[in-house]
Amino acid sequence: QLQLVESGGGLVQPGGSLRLSCAASGVTRDSYAIGWFRQAPGKEREGVSCISRRATNTKYADSVKGRFAISRDNAKNMVYLQMNSLKPDDTAVYYCAADWNPNPYICVVNSLERYGYWGQGTQVSVSS
């Protein structure tokens, strides 16, 4: 059974950086594409970024392009989201999720229903 655990959230000032981690267990390496999603209070959950199984393809929401970077280490079953130049609008609970995509070279960032496994989330707060 696939399990995902996020970590690395916290409180940071505007302009600061955080690195989120997503640890996967119960799977073989590169079995799933991984996406990062976030949900702010009173808003719908939205896709932030995704990375394909072989790490050859990444996608980003327009709101985070140029500021966030996703990566994965299949040997360690880890996926990371480096977040730079953080803004108050980035405040949300961040979730990683897994999509069993038969194509190991693509991922989909704007389709929550593709992702069948979710972590419990980690809070990111950006405030001065």
PDB file of C-alpha atoms in Angstrom:
ATOM      1  CA  GLN A   1       0.000   0.000   0.000  1.00  0.00           C
ATOM      2  CA  LEU A   2       1.451   3.328  -1.085  1.00  0.00           C
ATOM      3  CA  GLN A   3       1.894   5.898   1.665  1.00  0.00           C
ATOM      4  CA  LEU A   4       3.010   9.495   1.277  1.00  0.00           C
ATOM      5  CA  VAL A   5       4.306  11.731   4.049  1.00  0.00           C
ATOM      6  CA  GLU A   6       5.030  15.430   3.592  1.00  0.00           C
ATOM      7  CA  SER A   7       7.419  17.472   5.696  1.00  0.00           C
ATOM      8  CA  GLY A   8       9.237  20.791   5.618  1.00  0.00           C
ATOM      9  CA  GLY A   9       6.413  23.239   6.065  1.00  0.00           C
ATOM     10  CA  GLY A  10       6.548  26.174   8.441  1.00  0.00           C
ATOM     11  CA  LEU A  11       6.332  29.914   8.879  1.00  0.00           C
ATOM     12  CA  VAL A  12       8.503  32.074   6.661  1.00  0.00           C
ATOM     13  CA  GLN A  13       8.690  35.767   5.837  1.00  0.00           C
ATOM     14  CA  PRO A  14       7.812  37.050   2.376  1.00  0.00           C
ATOM     15  CA  GLY A  15      10.737  36.544   0.041  1.00  0.00           C
ATOM     16  CA  GLY A  16      11.951  33.556   2.013  1.00  0.00           C
ATOM     17  CA  SER A  17      12.396  29.935   0.993  1.00  0.00           C
ATOM     18  CA  LEU A  18      11.266  26.506   2.096  1.00  0.00           C
ATOM     19  CA  ARG A  19      11.871  23.015   0.802  1.00  0.00           C
ATOM     20  CA  LEU A  20       9.060  20.524   1.119  1.00  0.00           C
ATOM     21  CA  SER A  21       9.745  16.804   1.060  1.00  0.00           C
ATOM     22  CA  CYS A  22       7.460  13.940   0.153  1.00  0.00           C
ATOM     23  CA  ALA A  23       8.493  10.486   1.296  1.00  0.00           C
ATOM     24  CA  ALA A  24       6.898   7.516  -0.442  1.00  0.00           C
ATOM     25  CA  SER A  25       6.772   4.020   0.991  1.00  0.00           C
ATOM     26  CA  GLY A  26       5.237   0.758  -0.070  1.00  0.00           C
ATOM     27  CA  VAL A  27       6.165   1.186  -3.723  1.00  0.00           C
ATOM     28  CA  THR A  28       8.948   0.396  -6.100  1.00  0.00           C
ATOM     29  CA  ARG A  29      11.031   3.243  -7.367  1.00  0.00           C
ATOM     30  CA  ASP A  30       9.551   5.414 -10.147  1.00  0.00           C
ATOM     31  CA  SER A  31       6.160   3.687  -9.983  1.00  0.00           C
ATOM     32  CA  TYR A  32       4.177   6.929  -9.834  1.00  0.00           C
ATOM     33  CA  ALA A  33       4.154  10.439 -11.135  1.00  0.00           C
ATOM     34  CA  ILE A  34       4.048  12.817  -8.184  1.00  0.00           C
ATOM     35  CA  GLY A  35       2.188  16.080  -7.876  1.00  0.00           C
ATOM     36  CA  TRP A  36       2.200  18.860  -5.331  1.00  0.00           C
ATOM     37  CA  PHE A  37      -1.097  20.540  -4.561  1.00  0.00           C
ATOM     38  CA  ARG A  38      -2.165  23.221  -2.126  1.00  0.00           C
ATOM     39  CA  GLN A  39      -5.332  24.378  -0.477  1.00  0.00           C
ATOM     40  CA  ALA A  40      -5.771  27.748   1.150  1.00  0.00           C
ATOM     41  CA  PRO A  41      -8.611  28.442   3.607  1.00  0.00           C
ATOM     42  CA  GLY A  42     -11.885  28.886   1.762  1.00  0.00           C
ATOM     43  CA  LYS A  43     -10.376  27.923  -1.593  1.00  0.00           C
ATOM     44  CA  GLU A  44     -10.366  24.820  -3.718  1.00  0.00           C
ATOM     45  CA  ARG A  45      -7.349  22.559  -3.847  1.00  0.00           C
ATOM     46  CA  GLU A  46      -5.135  23.463  -6.785  1.00  0.00           C
ATOM     47  CA  GLY A  47      -2.239  21.894  -8.610  1.00  0.00           C
ATOM     48  CA  VAL A  48       1.152  23.482  -8.007  1.00  0.00           C
ATOM     49  CA  SER A  49       3.654  21.230  -9.750  1.00  0.00           C
ATOM     50  CA  CYS A  50       4.210  17.688 -10.940  1.00  0.00           C
ATOM     51  CA  ILE A  51       7.057  15.442 -12.012  1.00  0.00           C
ATOM     52  CA  SER A  52       6.924  12.374 -14.212  1.00  0.00           C
ATOM     53  CA  ARG A  53       7.995   8.925 -13.089  1.00  0.00           C
ATOM     54  CA  ARG A  54      11.367   9.177 -14.810  1.00  0.00           C
ATOM     55  CA  ALA A  55      11.786  12.863 -13.841  1.00  0.00           C
ATOM     56  CA  THR A  56      12.020  13.835 -17.499  1.00  0.00           C
ATOM     57  CA  ASN A  57       8.960  16.090 -17.433  1.00  0.00           C
ATOM     58  CA  THR A  58       7.918  18.743 -14.935  1.00  0.00           C
ATOM     59  CA  LYS A  59       5.018  21.171 -14.931  1.00  0.00           C
ATOM     60  CA  TYR A  60       4.159  24.214 -12.862  1.00  0.00           C
ATOM     61  CA  ALA A  61       1.139  26.355 -12.215  1.00  0.00           C
ATOM     62  CA  ASP A  62       1.553  29.834 -13.695  1.00  0.00           C
ATOM     63  CA  SER A  63       1.468  31.349 -10.218  1.00  0.00           C
ATOM     64  CA  VAL A  64       4.669  29.557  -9.150  1.00  0.00           C
ATOM     65  CA  LYS A  65       6.689  29.378 -12.370  1.00  0.00           C
ATOM     66  CA  GLY A  66      10.191  30.677 -11.888  1.00  0.00           C
ATOM     67  CA  ARG A  67       9.912  30.471  -8.092  1.00  0.00           C
ATOM     68  CA  PHE A  68       9.293  26.787  -7.359  1.00  0.00           C
ATOM     69  CA  ALA A  69      11.283  23.768  -8.499  1.00  0.00           C
ATOM     70  CA  ILE A  70      10.258  20.139  -8.222  1.00  0.00           C
ATOM     71  CA  SER A  71      12.704  17.249  -8.194  1.00  0.00           C
ATOM     72  CA  ARG A  72      12.799  13.598  -7.260  1.00  0.00           C
ATOM     73  CA  ASP A  73      15.308  11.047  -6.073  1.00  0.00           C
ATOM     74  CA  ASN A  74      13.941   7.651  -7.056  1.00  0.00           C
ATOM     75  CA  ALA A  75      16.725   5.836  -5.232  1.00  0.00           C
ATOM     76  CA  LYS A  76      15.394   7.324  -1.995  1.00  0.00           C
ATOM     77  CA  ASN A  77      11.687   7.395  -2.954  1.00  0.00           C
ATOM     78  CA  MET A  78      11.676  11.127  -2.285  1.00  0.00           C
ATOM     79  CA  VAL A  79      10.183  14.103  -4.094  1.00  0.00           C
ATOM     80  CA  TYR A  80      11.053  17.675  -3.223  1.00  0.00           C
ATOM     81  CA  LEU A  81       9.493  21.066  -3.831  1.00  0.00           C
ATOM     82  CA  GLN A  82      11.932  23.953  -3.489  1.00  0.00           C
ATOM     83  CA  MET A  83       9.961  27.144  -2.939  1.00  0.00           C
ATOM     84  CA  ASN A  84      11.740  30.488  -3.324  1.00  0.00           C
ATOM     85  CA  SER A  85      10.576  34.093  -3.259  1.00  0.00           C
ATOM     86  CA  LEU A  86       7.558  33.084  -1.232  1.00  0.00           C
ATOM     87  CA  LYS A  87       4.553  35.366  -1.119  1.00  0.00           C
ATOM     88  CA  PRO A  88       1.635  35.618   1.334  1.00  0.00           C
ATOM     89  CA  ASP A  89      -0.576  34.147  -1.415  1.00  0.00           C
ATOM     90  CA  ASP A  90       1.473  30.936  -1.174  1.00  0.00           C
ATOM     91  CA  THR A  91       0.064  30.312   2.300  1.00  0.00           C
ATOM     92  CA  ALA A  92      -1.773  26.993   2.237  1.00  0.00           C
ATOM     93  CA  VAL A  93      -1.653  23.369   3.239  1.00  0.00           C
ATOM     94  CA  TYR A  94       0.566  21.600   0.743  1.00  0.00           C
ATOM     95  CA  TYR A  95      -0.088  17.991  -0.259  1.00  0.00           C
ATOM     96  CA  CYS A  96       1.860  15.533  -2.342  1.00  0.00           C
ATOM     97  CA  ALA A  97      -0.043  12.947  -4.299  1.00  0.00           C
ATOM     98  CA  ALA A  98       0.688   9.989  -6.557  1.00  0.00           C
ATOM     99  CA  ASP A  99      -0.648   9.241 -10.023  1.00  0.00           C
ATOM    100  CA  TRP A 100      -0.112   5.845 -11.579  1.00  0.00           C
ATOM    101  CA  ASN A 101       0.491   7.148 -15.073  1.00  0.00           C
ATOM    102  CA  PRO A 102       1.355   4.393 -17.569  1.00  0.00           C
ATOM    103  CA  ASN A 103       3.527   6.858 -19.464  1.00  0.00           C
ATOM    104  CA  PRO A 104       6.693   7.315 -17.420  1.00  0.00           C
ATOM    105  CA  TYR A 105       7.613  10.511 -19.240  1.00  0.00           C
ATOM    106  CA  ILE A 106       4.635  12.778 -18.551  1.00  0.00           C
ATOM    107  CA  CYS A 107       2.722  14.216 -15.615  1.00  0.00           C
ATOM    108  CA  VAL A 108      -0.485  16.191 -15.269  1.00  0.00           C
ATOM    109  CA  VAL A 109      -0.673  19.093 -12.832  1.00  0.00           C
ATOM    110  CA  ASN A 110      -4.243  20.317 -13.230  1.00  0.00           C
ATOM    111  CA  SER A 111      -6.221  17.112 -12.805  1.00  0.00           C
ATOM    112  CA  LEU A 112      -6.721  16.202  -9.158  1.00  0.00           C
ATOM    113  CA  GLU A 113      -8.850  13.183  -9.990  1.00  0.00           C
ATOM    114  CA  ARG A 114      -5.860  11.408 -11.540  1.00  0.00           C
ATOM    115  CA  TYR A 115      -4.154  11.260  -8.178  1.00  0.00           C
ATOM    116  CA  GLY A 116      -5.329   8.326  -6.128  1.00  0.00           C
ATOM    117  CA  TYR A 117      -2.981   8.562  -3.170  1.00  0.00           C
ATOM    118  CA  TRP A 118      -2.506  11.592  -0.961  1.00  0.00           C
ATOM    119  CA  GLY A 119      -0.389  12.580   1.989  1.00  0.00           C
ATOM    120  CA  GLN A 120      -1.741  14.290   5.086  1.00  0.00           C
ATOM    121  CA  GLY A 121      -0.420  17.732   4.143  1.00  0.00           C
ATOM    122  CA  THR A 122       2.027  20.216   5.608  1.00  0.00           C
ATOM    123  CA  GLN A 123       1.227  23.832   6.469  1.00  0.00           C
ATOM    124  CA  VAL A 124       3.127  26.638   4.781  1.00  0.00           C
ATOM    125  CA  SER A 125       2.538  30.134   6.128  1.00  0.00           C
ATOM    126  CA  VAL A 126       4.103  33.213   4.576  1.00  0.00           C
ATOM    127  CA  SER A 127       3.776  36.284   6.741  1.00  0.00           C
ATOM    128  CA  SER A 128       5.812  39.127   8.162  1.00  0.00           C
TER     129      SER A 128
END
